[in-house]
Coordinates of C-alpha atoms and ligand atoms in Angstrom, one line a residue:
Chain A
M114 CA -362.4 -122.5 21.2
L115 CA -363.7 -124.1 24.4
K116 CA -363.6 -127.9 24.8
G117 CA -364.9 -130.3 27.4
K118 CA -367.5 -132.7 28.6
A119 CA -371.2 -131.9 29.4
W120 CA -372.5 -132.1 33.0
K121 CA -376.3 -132.0 32.9
F122 CA -378.4 -130.2 35.4
G123 CA -382.2 -129.6 35.5
D124 CA -384.4 -126.5 35.5
D125 CA -384.3 -123.7 38.1
I126 CA -380.8 -124.2 39.5
S127 CA -380.8 -121.5 42.1
T128 CA -377.9 -119.6 43.5
D129 CA -378.6 -121.4 46.8
L130 CA -377.8 -124.7 45.0
I131 CA -374.7 -123.2 43.4
A132 CA -373.3 -121.4 46.5
P133 CA -375.2 -122.6 49.6
G134 CA -375.9 -120.1 52.4
R135 CA -374.3 -122.5 54.9
Y136 CA -370.9 -121.6 53.3
Y137 CA -371.6 -117.9 53.7
H138 CA -368.4 -117.6 55.8
L139 CA -366.3 -118.7 52.8
R140 CA -367.4 -115.8 50.5
S141 CA -364.1 -114.0 51.2
N142 CA -362.2 -117.3 50.5
L143 CA -363.5 -118.1 47.0
P144 CA -361.1 -120.9 46.1
E145 CA -362.4 -122.8 49.2
L146 CA -366.0 -121.9 48.4
A147 CA -365.4 -123.2 44.8
K148 CA -364.8 -126.7 46.3
H149 CA -368.5 -126.7 47.2
V150 CA -369.9 -125.4 43.8
L151 CA -373.3 -126.9 43.0
E152 CA -372.9 -129.3 45.9
D153 CA -376.7 -129.4 46.6
A154 CA -377.6 -130.0 43.0
R155 CA -375.0 -132.7 42.1
K156 CA -372.8 -133.7 45.0
E157 CA -370.1 -135.3 42.9
F158 CA -369.7 -132.4 40.5
A159 CA -367.1 -130.3 42.2
G160 CA -364.9 -133.2 43.0
S161 CA -365.0 -135.0 39.6
M162 CA -365.3 -132.4 36.9
N163 CA -362.3 -131.6 34.7
K164 CA -361.1 -128.2 33.8
G165 CA -362.8 -127.0 30.7
D166 CA -366.0 -129.0 31.2
F167 CA -369.4 -127.5 30.6
I168 CA -372.5 -127.0 32.8
V169 CA -375.5 -127.9 30.6
A170 CA -378.8 -127.0 32.3
G171 CA -382.5 -126.5 31.7
K172 CA -384.4 -123.2 32.0
N173 CA -383.9 -120.3 34.5
F174 CA -380.3 -121.1 35.5
G175 CA -379.0 -119.0 38.4
L176 CA -382.3 -117.8 39.8
G177 CA -382.4 -116.4 43.3
S178 CA -380.0 -114.2 45.1
S179 CA -377.7 -111.7 43.5
R180 CA -374.6 -113.4 44.9
E181 CA -371.9 -112.9 42.3
H182 CA -369.9 -115.5 44.1
A183 CA -372.1 -118.1 42.4
A184 CA -370.8 -117.1 38.9
I185 CA -367.2 -116.6 40.2
I186 CA -366.9 -120.1 41.8
I187 CA -368.3 -121.8 38.6
K188 CA -365.5 -120.0 36.8
L189 CA -362.9 -120.7 39.5
A190 CA -363.8 -124.4 39.4
G191 CA -362.7 -124.4 35.8
V192 CA -366.0 -124.6 34.0
S193 CA -365.5 -123.2 30.5
A194 CA -369.1 -122.1 29.9
V195 CA -372.7 -122.6 31.2
L196 CA -375.2 -123.6 28.5
A197 CA -378.9 -123.3 29.4
K198 CA -382.3 -122.9 27.8
S199 CA -382.6 -119.6 29.7
F200 CA -380.9 -117.7 32.5
A201 CA -382.1 -115.7 35.4
R202 CA -381.3 -112.0 34.9
I203 CA -378.9 -111.2 37.6
F204 CA -376.8 -114.3 37.2
Y205 CA -376.5 -113.8 33.5
R206 CA -375.1 -110.3 33.9
N207 CA -372.9 -111.4 36.8
A208 CA -371.4 -114.2 34.6
I209 CA -370.5 -111.8 31.9
N210 CA -369.1 -109.4 34.4
V211 CA -366.7 -112.0 35.8
G212 CA -365.8 -113.3 32.4
L213 CA -367.8 -116.6 32.5
P214 CA -369.4 -117.3 29.1
V215 CA -373.1 -118.1 29.3
I216 CA -374.9 -119.5 26.3
I217 CA -378.6 -119.8 25.6
C218 CA -379.4 -122.9 23.4
D219 CA -381.6 -126.0 23.2
T220 CA -379.8 -128.1 25.8
D221 CA -382.2 -131.0 25.3
K222 CA -379.9 -131.9 22.3
I223 CA -377.0 -132.5 24.6
N224 CA -376.6 -135.5 26.8
E225 CA -374.6 -136.2 30.0
R226 CA -370.9 -136.7 29.2
D227 CA -371.2 -135.5 25.6
E228 CA -367.9 -134.0 24.3
L229 CA -368.5 -130.4 23.2
E230 CA -366.6 -127.8 21.3
V231 CA -367.8 -124.2 21.5
D232 CA -366.8 -121.3 19.3
L233 CA -368.0 -118.2 21.1
S234 CA -367.4 -115.7 18.4
K235 CA -369.1 -117.7 15.7
G236 CA -371.9 -118.9 18.0
I237 CA -371.5 -122.6 17.3
I238 CA -371.6 -125.6 19.5
K239 CA -370.2 -128.8 18.0
N240 CA -371.4 -132.0 19.8
L241 CA -368.5 -134.3 19.0
T242 CA -370.3 -137.2 20.5
S243 CA -373.5 -137.0 18.6
G244 CA -372.1 -135.2 15.6
E245 CA -374.7 -132.5 15.8
T246 CA -374.1 -128.8 15.5
L247 CA -376.1 -126.2 17.5
T248 CA -376.0 -122.4 17.0
F249 CA -376.7 -119.7 19.5
P250 CA -377.4 -115.9 19.1
P251 CA -374.6 -113.5 19.8
L252 CA -374.6 -111.4 23.0
P253 CA -375.5 -107.6 22.9
D254 CA -372.4 -105.7 21.8
I255 CA -371.6 -104.3 25.2
M256 CA -371.6 -107.8 26.7
T257 CA -369.4 -109.2 23.9
E258 CA -366.9 -106.4 24.6
I259 CA -366.9 -107.0 28.3
L260 CA -366.4 -110.8 27.9
K261 CA -363.6 -110.1 25.4
E262 CA -361.7 -108.2 28.1
G263 CA -362.3 -111.0 30.6
G264 CA -364.8 -109.2 32.7
V265 CA -366.2 -105.7 33.4
V266 CA -363.4 -104.6 35.8
S267 CA -360.7 -105.2 33.2
Y268 CA -362.9 -103.6 30.6
L269 CA -363.3 -100.5 32.6
Q270 CA -359.6 -100.5 33.5
K271 CA -358.8 -100.5 29.8
Y272 CA -361.4 -98.0 28.5
G273 CA -362.1 -95.9 31.6
D274 CA -365.9 -95.8 30.8
F275 CA -368.6 -97.7 29.0
K276 CA -368.5 -97.4 25.2
I277 CA -372.2 -97.2 24.2
Chain B
M200 CA -396.7 -93.4 22.3
G201 CA -396.8 -92.8 26.0
Q202 CA -394.3 -94.2 28.5
T203 CA -394.4 -96.7 31.3
I204 CA -393.1 -95.7 34.7
V205 CA -389.8 -97.4 34.1
E206 CA -389.3 -95.6 30.7
K207 CA -390.0 -92.3 32.4
I208 CA -387.6 -92.9 35.2
F209 CA -384.8 -94.0 32.8
S210 CA -385.5 -91.0 30.5
E211 CA -384.9 -88.6 33.4
H212 CA -381.7 -90.4 34.3
C213 CA -380.3 -90.5 30.8
G214 CA -381.2 -87.0 29.7
K215 CA -383.2 -88.2 26.7
K216 CA -386.4 -90.0 25.9
V217 CA -385.8 -93.7 26.0
K218 CA -388.0 -96.7 25.4
A219 CA -388.0 -100.4 26.3
G220 CA -385.3 -102.4 24.7
E221 CA -382.7 -99.6 24.5
I222 CA -379.4 -100.0 26.2
V223 CA -378.6 -96.9 28.1
I224 CA -376.2 -95.4 30.6
A225 CA -378.1 -94.0 33.6
K226 CA -377.2 -92.0 36.6
I227 CA -377.6 -93.9 39.9
D228 CA -379.2 -92.1 42.9
L229 CA -378.7 -94.7 45.5
A230 CA -376.7 -98.0 45.8
L231 CA -376.6 -100.6 48.6
A232 CA -374.7 -103.6 49.5
Q233 CA -374.9 -106.0 52.4
D234 CA -372.5 -108.1 54.5
G235 CA -372.7 -111.0 52.1
T236 CA -372.0 -109.0 48.9
G237 CA -370.4 -105.8 50.3
P238 CA -366.9 -107.2 50.8
L239 CA -366.7 -108.1 47.1
T240 CA -368.2 -104.7 46.1
I241 CA -365.4 -103.1 48.2
K242 CA -362.7 -105.2 46.6
Q243 CA -364.0 -104.4 43.1
I244 CA -364.1 -100.6 43.9
E245 CA -360.5 -100.9 45.0
K246 CA -359.6 -102.9 41.9
L247 CA -361.2 -100.2 39.7
G248 CA -358.7 -97.8 41.4
V249 CA -361.4 -95.4 42.5
E250 CA -360.7 -93.8 45.9
R251 CA -363.6 -91.3 46.1
L252 CA -367.1 -92.6 45.6
A253 CA -369.2 -90.7 43.2
N254 CA -371.7 -90.0 45.9
P255 CA -370.8 -91.4 49.3
R256 CA -374.1 -90.3 50.9
G257 CA -375.9 -92.4 48.3
A258 CA -373.9 -95.5 49.1
V259 CA -375.2 -97.6 52.0
F260 CA -373.6 -100.7 53.5
F261 CA -375.7 -103.0 55.7
I262 CA -374.6 -105.5 58.2
D263 CA -377.8 -107.5 58.4
H264 CA -377.4 -111.0 56.9
A265 CA -375.0 -112.5 59.5
S266 CA -375.8 -110.1 62.3
P267 CA -374.6 -110.4 65.0
S268 CA -371.8 -112.4 63.5
P269 CA -371.9 -116.1 64.1
R270 CA -368.3 -116.7 62.9
K271 CA -364.9 -115.1 62.9
E272 CA -364.7 -115.1 59.1
L273 CA -367.9 -113.0 58.9
S274 CA -366.7 -110.8 61.7
N275 CA -363.7 -110.0 59.6
D276 CA -365.9 -109.2 56.6
H277 CA -367.8 -106.9 58.9
M278 CA -364.6 -105.2 59.9
L279 CA -363.8 -104.6 56.3
I280 CA -367.1 -102.9 55.7
R281 CA -366.9 -100.7 58.8
E282 CA -363.4 -99.6 57.8
F283 CA -364.4 -98.9 54.2
T284 CA -367.4 -96.8 55.1
R285 CA -365.3 -94.8 57.6
K286 CA -362.7 -94.2 55.0
T287 CA -365.0 -93.2 52.1
G288 CA -367.9 -91.5 53.9
A289 CA -370.4 -94.1 52.7
I290 CA -373.2 -94.8 55.1
L291 CA -373.0 -97.8 57.5
S292 CA -376.1 -99.5 58.8
D293 CA -374.7 -101.9 61.5
I294 CA -375.9 -104.8 63.6
G295 CA -379.4 -104.3 65.0
D296 CA -380.4 -101.6 62.6
G297 CA -382.3 -104.0 60.4
V298 CA -382.7 -105.6 57.0
C299 CA -381.3 -103.5 54.1
H300 CA -384.6 -103.4 52.2
Q301 CA -386.6 -102.2 55.1
V302 CA -384.1 -99.6 56.2
I303 CA -383.4 -98.3 52.7
N304 CA -387.1 -97.6 52.2
E305 CA -387.7 -96.1 55.6
R306 CA -384.7 -93.7 55.4
F307 CA -383.2 -93.3 51.9
N308 CA -385.2 -94.4 48.9
C309 CA -387.4 -91.8 47.1
P310 CA -390.0 -91.8 44.3
G311 CA -388.3 -91.4 40.9
Y312 CA -384.9 -92.7 42.1
I313 CA -382.8 -95.3 40.4
L314 CA -381.7 -97.6 43.3
I315 CA -379.4 -100.5 42.7
G316 CA -378.4 -103.0 45.3
A317 CA -376.1 -106.0 45.6
D318 CA -379.0 -108.0 46.8
S319 CA -381.8 -109.4 44.6
H320 CA -384.6 -108.1 46.8
T321 CA -383.6 -104.5 46.2
V322 CA -386.7 -104.5 44.0
T323 CA -388.6 -103.8 47.2
G324 CA -387.9 -100.2 46.6
G325 CA -390.3 -100.2 43.7
A326 CA -393.1 -99.8 46.2
L327 CA -392.1 -96.1 46.6
G328 CA -392.2 -95.5 42.8
A329 CA -388.4 -95.9 42.3
F330 CA -386.7 -98.1 39.7
A331 CA -385.0 -100.4 42.1
T332 CA -383.1 -103.5 41.0
G333 CA -380.7 -106.1 42.3
M334 CA -377.3 -106.5 40.6
G335 CA -374.1 -108.3 41.4
S336 CA -371.4 -106.9 43.7
T337 CA -369.3 -105.7 40.7
D338 CA -372.2 -103.8 39.0
V339 CA -372.9 -102.1 42.4
A340 CA -369.2 -101.3 42.8
I341 CA -369.4 -99.6 39.4
G342 CA -372.5 -97.7 40.4
M343 CA -370.9 -96.5 43.7
A344 CA -367.6 -95.6 42.0
Y345 CA -368.8 -93.9 38.9
G346 CA -372.3 -92.9 39.9
K347 CA -373.7 -94.6 36.8
N348 CA -374.0 -98.0 35.1
W349 CA -375.5 -99.5 31.9
F350 CA -378.9 -100.9 31.7
R351 CA -381.3 -102.4 29.2
V352 CA -384.6 -100.6 29.6
P353 CA -387.1 -103.4 30.4
E354 CA -390.4 -104.0 28.8
T355 CA -393.3 -103.9 31.2
F356 CA -396.0 -106.3 32.3
Y357 CA -398.9 -104.4 33.7
F358 CA -401.0 -105.8 36.6
N359 CA -404.4 -104.1 36.7
L360 CA -405.6 -104.7 40.2
K361 CA -409.3 -104.4 41.1
G362 CA -411.3 -104.9 44.3
G363 CA -410.0 -105.3 47.8
F364 CA -408.4 -108.0 49.9
P365 CA -410.9 -110.3 51.6
R366 CA -410.5 -111.0 55.3
G367 CA -407.3 -113.0 56.0
V368 CA -405.8 -112.2 52.6
Y369 CA -402.8 -109.9 52.1
G370 CA -400.2 -108.6 49.7
K371 CA -398.2 -111.8 50.3
D372 CA -401.1 -113.9 49.0
L373 CA -401.4 -111.7 45.9
I374 CA -397.8 -111.9 44.9
L375 CA -397.7 -115.7 45.6
Y376 CA -400.8 -116.0 43.4
I377 CA -399.1 -114.0 40.6
I378 CA -395.8 -116.0 40.8
G379 CA -397.8 -119.3 40.8
M380 CA -399.7 -118.0 37.8
I381 CA -396.8 -116.8 35.6
G382 CA -394.0 -119.0 37.0
A383 CA -390.5 -118.4 38.5
D384 CA -389.3 -117.1 35.1
G385 CA -392.6 -115.6 34.0
A386 CA -391.3 -112.1 34.1
T387 CA -387.6 -112.6 33.5
Y388 CA -386.0 -109.3 32.3
K389 CA -389.3 -107.5 32.6
A390 CA -390.6 -104.7 34.8
M391 CA -393.8 -105.6 36.7
E392 CA -395.9 -102.5 37.1
F393 CA -398.9 -102.5 39.5
G394 CA -401.9 -100.2 39.1
G395 CA -405.6 -100.1 38.9
E396 CA -408.5 -99.1 41.1
A397 CA -407.4 -101.3 43.9
L398 CA -404.4 -99.3 44.7
P399 CA -406.0 -97.2 47.5
N400 CA -406.7 -100.5 49.2
I401 CA -403.1 -101.6 49.2
I402 CA -401.2 -100.0 52.0
M403 CA -397.5 -99.4 51.8
S404 CA -396.4 -102.5 53.8
E405 CA -398.3 -104.7 51.3
R406 CA -396.8 -102.8 48.4
L407 CA -393.3 -103.4 49.8
T408 CA -394.1 -107.1 50.1
I409 CA -395.5 -107.3 46.5
A410 CA -392.5 -105.4 45.0
N411 CA -390.1 -107.5 47.2
M412 CA -391.2 -110.7 45.6
S413 CA -391.4 -109.5 42.0
V414 CA -387.9 -110.9 41.6
E415 CA -389.2 -114.4 42.4
A416 CA -391.0 -114.2 39.0
G417 CA -387.6 -113.2 37.5
A418 CA -388.5 -109.5 37.1
K419 CA -386.0 -106.7 37.0
C420 CA -388.2 -104.6 39.1
G421 CA -391.7 -104.4 40.6
I422 CA -393.0 -100.9 40.6
F423 CA -396.0 -98.9 41.9
P424 CA -397.1 -95.4 40.9
T425 CA -397.1 -92.9 43.8
D426 CA -400.2 -91.6 45.6
E427 CA -401.4 -90.5 49.0
I428 CA -400.3 -93.8 50.5
T429 CA -396.8 -93.1 49.3
R430 CA -396.9 -89.6 50.7
G431 CA -398.2 -90.9 54.0
F432 CA -395.4 -93.4 54.3
L433 CA -392.7 -90.8 53.6
K434 CA -394.4 -88.5 56.1
E435 CA -394.3 -91.2 58.7
Y436 CA -390.5 -91.2 58.4
G437 CA -390.1 -87.4 58.3
R438 CA -389.4 -87.3 54.5
E439 CA -392.7 -85.9 53.1
D440 CA -390.6 -83.4 51.1
K441 CA -389.3 -86.3 49.0
F442 CA -392.8 -87.1 47.7
R443 CA -393.4 -86.6 44.0
E444 CA -395.9 -87.8 41.5
I445 CA -394.8 -90.9 39.5
K446 CA -397.2 -92.4 37.1
P447 CA -397.3 -94.0 33.7
D448 CA -398.8 -92.2 30.7
P449 CA -402.4 -93.3 30.0
D450 CA -401.3 -94.6 26.6
A451 CA -398.1 -96.3 27.8
E452 CA -397.2 -99.4 25.9
Y453 CA -397.2 -102.7 27.9
E454 CA -395.9 -106.0 26.7
K455 CA -398.7 -107.9 28.6
I456 CA -401.6 -106.9 30.8
F457 CA -403.0 -109.0 33.6
E458 CA -406.3 -108.3 35.3
I459 CA -406.6 -109.5 38.9
N460 CA -409.5 -109.0 41.3
L461 CA -408.2 -109.0 44.8
S462 CA -411.7 -109.9 46.1
D463 CA -411.3 -113.4 44.5
L464 CA -408.1 -114.3 46.3
K465 CA -407.5 -116.8 49.1
P466 CA -404.6 -117.2 51.4
M467 CA -401.8 -118.8 49.4
V468 CA -398.8 -121.0 50.2
A469 CA -395.7 -121.8 48.2
M470 CA -394.6 -125.4 48.7
P471 CA -391.0 -126.7 48.6
H472 CA -388.7 -126.2 46.7
T473 CA -389.7 -123.4 44.3
V474 CA -391.5 -120.2 45.0
D475 CA -393.9 -120.8 42.0
N476 CA -395.1 -124.1 43.5
V477 CA -398.1 -122.3 44.9
R478 CA -401.4 -123.7 46.2
P479 CA -404.5 -122.0 47.8
I480 CA -404.7 -122.8 51.5
D481 CA -407.6 -125.2 51.1
H482 CA -405.8 -127.4 48.6
P483 CA -405.5 -131.1 49.5
D484 CA -401.7 -130.9 49.3
L485 CA -401.8 -128.6 52.3
K486 CA -403.9 -130.9 54.5
N487 CA -402.1 -132.2 57.6
V488 CA -398.8 -130.6 57.0
E489 CA -397.0 -130.6 60.3
V490 CA -394.7 -127.7 61.0
H491 CA -391.6 -127.5 63.3
Q492 CA -390.5 -123.9 62.8
I493 CA -392.4 -120.7 62.1
F494 CA -390.4 -117.8 61.0
L495 CA -392.1 -114.4 61.1
G496 CA -389.9 -111.7 59.7
S497 CA -387.6 -110.8 56.7
C498 CA -387.7 -108.0 54.2
T499 CA -390.9 -109.5 52.8
N500 CA -393.0 -109.6 56.0
G501 CA -391.2 -108.3 59.0
R502 CA -392.9 -104.9 59.2
I503 CA -395.0 -103.6 62.0
E504 CA -398.2 -104.3 60.1
D505 CA -397.2 -108.0 59.8
L506 CA -396.4 -108.2 63.5
R507 CA -399.7 -106.7 64.3
V508 CA -401.7 -109.2 62.2
A509 CA -399.7 -112.1 63.7
A510 CA -400.1 -110.8 67.3
S511 CA -403.8 -110.3 66.9
I512 CA -404.1 -114.0 66.0
I513 CA -402.0 -115.5 68.7
K514 CA -402.9 -113.1 71.5
G515 CA -403.9 -115.0 74.7
K516 CA -402.9 -118.3 73.1
K517 CA -399.9 -120.7 73.5
K518 CA -397.9 -122.0 70.6
H519 CA -398.3 -125.6 69.7
P520 CA -395.7 -127.7 71.7
R521 CA -394.1 -129.1 68.5
V522 CA -393.5 -125.6 67.1
R523 CA -390.8 -123.1 67.7
M524 CA -391.6 -119.6 66.5
I525 CA -388.9 -117.0 65.6
V526 CA -390.0 -113.4 65.3
V527 CA -387.6 -111.0 63.7
P528 CA -388.7 -107.3 63.3
A529 CA -387.3 -106.0 60.0
S530 CA -385.8 -102.9 61.5
R531 CA -385.0 -101.0 64.6
D532 CA -388.0 -98.8 64.0
V533 CA -390.3 -101.8 63.6
Y534 CA -388.8 -103.2 66.8
R535 CA -389.4 -100.0 68.7
R536 CA -393.0 -99.8 67.6
A537 CA -393.6 -103.4 68.4
L538 CA -392.2 -102.9 71.8
K539 CA -394.3 -99.8 72.4
E540 CA -397.5 -101.4 71.1
G541 CA -397.0 -104.4 73.4
L542 CA -396.6 -106.8 70.5
L543 CA -393.3 -108.2 71.8
E544 CA -395.0 -109.1 75.0
I545 CA -397.7 -111.0 73.1
F546 CA -395.1 -112.9 71.2
N547 CA -393.1 -113.6 74.3
D548 CA -396.2 -114.8 76.2
F549 CA -397.1 -117.0 73.3
G550 CA -393.7 -118.8 73.6
A551 CA -392.0 -117.2 70.6
S552 CA -388.3 -116.3 70.4
I553 CA -387.7 -112.7 69.5
N554 CA -384.5 -112.0 67.6
N555 CA -382.7 -108.7 66.9
P556 CA -383.6 -106.9 63.7
G557 CA -381.9 -108.3 60.6
C558 CA -382.3 -111.2 58.2
G559 CA -382.5 -113.8 60.9
P560 CA -382.8 -117.4 59.7
C561 CA -384.0 -116.4 56.2
C562 CA -381.0 -117.3 54.2
G563 CA -379.6 -120.2 56.3
V564 CA -376.6 -118.5 57.9
H565 CA -377.7 -118.6 61.5
Q566 CA -380.5 -118.0 64.1
G567 CA -382.7 -120.9 63.1
I568 CA -381.2 -123.5 60.8
L569 CA -383.5 -126.4 60.2
G570 CA -382.7 -130.1 61.1
D571 CA -382.9 -133.0 58.6
G572 CA -386.5 -133.5 57.5
E573 CA -387.9 -130.6 59.4
V574 CA -390.6 -128.4 58.0
A575 CA -390.6 -124.6 58.3
L576 CA -393.3 -122.2 57.5
A577 CA -391.7 -118.8 56.8
T578 CA -393.0 -115.4 55.9
S579 CA -389.8 -114.8 53.8
N580 CA -389.5 -115.0 50.1
R581 CA -387.5 -118.1 49.1
N582 CA -388.0 -121.8 49.7
F583 CA -385.2 -123.2 47.5
K584 CA -383.6 -126.4 48.6
G585 CA -381.0 -125.5 51.3
R586 CA -382.4 -122.0 51.7
M587 CA -382.7 -122.1 55.4
G588 CA -379.4 -123.8 55.9
N589 CA -380.2 -127.5 55.3
P590 CA -380.9 -129.1 51.9
E591 CA -382.7 -132.0 53.8
A592 CA -385.3 -129.6 55.2
L593 CA -388.6 -128.3 53.7
V594 CA -389.6 -124.6 53.5
Y595 CA -393.2 -123.4 52.9
L596 CA -393.9 -119.7 52.4
A597 CA -397.0 -117.8 53.5
S598 CA -398.4 -114.6 55.0
P599 CA -397.8 -113.6 58.6
A600 CA -401.5 -114.4 59.3
T601 CA -401.1 -118.0 58.0
A602 CA -397.8 -118.3 59.9
A603 CA -399.4 -117.2 63.1
A604 CA -402.4 -119.5 62.7
S605 CA -400.1 -122.4 62.0
A606 CA -398.0 -121.6 65.1
V607 CA -401.1 -122.1 67.2
T608 CA -402.1 -125.4 65.6
G609 CA -398.7 -126.8 64.7
M610 CA -400.1 -127.5 61.1
I611 CA -400.4 -125.3 58.1
T612 CA -403.6 -123.6 58.9
D613 CA -406.1 -121.3 57.1
P614 CA -405.8 -118.0 59.0
R615 CA -409.4 -117.2 58.2
E616 CA -410.4 -119.6 61.0
F617 CA -408.8 -117.2 63.4
I618 CA -409.8 -113.8 62.1
Ligands
SF4_254 S1 -384.4 -111.0 54.9 FE1 -383.9 -112.7 53.6 S2 -384.4 -112.2 51.5 FE2 -384.4 -110.3 52.7 S3 -382.4 -109.4 52.4 FE3 -382.3 -110.7 54.3 S4 -381.6 -112.7 53.5 FE4 -382.3 -111.6 51.8

């Protein structure tokens, strides 16, 4: 069960907003890069979020470059999951690969600072502030398995190959 | 039911007939990473405990994004890449060789291949009739280590192209038009397949531009069938033997079909801060837009054909005093040709700054970071806030012709006035 507060973001949050190119030199120093996560979208986010909080965004979250660092630093910052109306393709897969849960749901039903409780296996989001319950569809099997192992590297270390 | 190009390529790589929507494991022919994503790819390969790459000659590492290195941290990343390629036999494309997507298509990519790359613009390779897609560092690490990865075979949007480009209109204008029409998420998870009677009018450099930006509509790939133009391109690079016919079945099943007549198009510009914020050049929003920096280059529009078009517009002129112009040939080969054809002299006389082949200022690492409130007109593919190194700056995207015309006037300018 994941629990935390909602931080709202708009549509089309690009990987340039998540992990700006001007911090390119920090890519091999991810804890340092994580201090700048989403800086160009909401400056106060990295400094004031609490471990376990959620990113709650509009459509097409993570569009742009393939930089996996974007998904990694969101996870490193302590975000428990990203909720969005839709995700860009590469970001979505990267997130699963690094063990960051990504959830597609109607995020208009969630407000800034709402207290959320997410059950990944049941596909349920409880909004403790509004009292509303949202549901989301399960991931494809292979992605569920990868997420369960905490990412694709641990998955492959365990199974030695993909099980399809 | 017949198959789309993508379904055919996946079928060949899975050893069975597959269709859109299936999750498959496919063999990888070619994998690339660059200096921003490669170090993580290398770390993940090491974490997987794999010492020998499945196919070292099909694994290519590029030092192109921060090239030459502007900082010691990046120099250390470069050292890691050089050491890894030396140790494993993977191919290294070092400083000055050029942008990964240009070099991979000049030298390595082939029709019918599956090419994955730890860079979203790997989709450029679709121009040669390959399934080419961008993935994260870890997925590319898996591809390099095991020679395979899992994929969901995408559904296809078919773009039926008719007519020919009018004067002053190019592949860049077409793809900007398409992105403006379907939106930055209009083709998310889908393949974009281009075809139709206009194909003989779309030369390879335009195809590379169009495929390159398919990802800006969210697509998994942008793909062309192969033809005499493909053969000619391969021949130019001494690889004619790699030519093979790639085309969809006549009764292939498409999720959506779009009809576009190239003859109807105008020069197009993407306004800040999203690539789908597109206007035709004569739109009132583009009146009196003063520009400070012109960037001619990138994997989208840094080819010899692009440089020729721009040079023909600026020849004998001087740049507007407010403007600085940065020209970055996409590869060593482009640089050599531009040198030989006298284009670099034209740019130099015009007052442009000519940089070494590579990504240049495209992604905001170095070589042309914008100041607060400054406006750039770039021939690259992204204008997200902060893209060129400063979230307070504005980036417009357009064709090399529009960029060249605007360098002359200092304002965003319709290139048709100059051609
Ligand atoms: S030129 Fe720009 S878009 Fe192309 S690979 Fe380099 S940074 Fe990426």
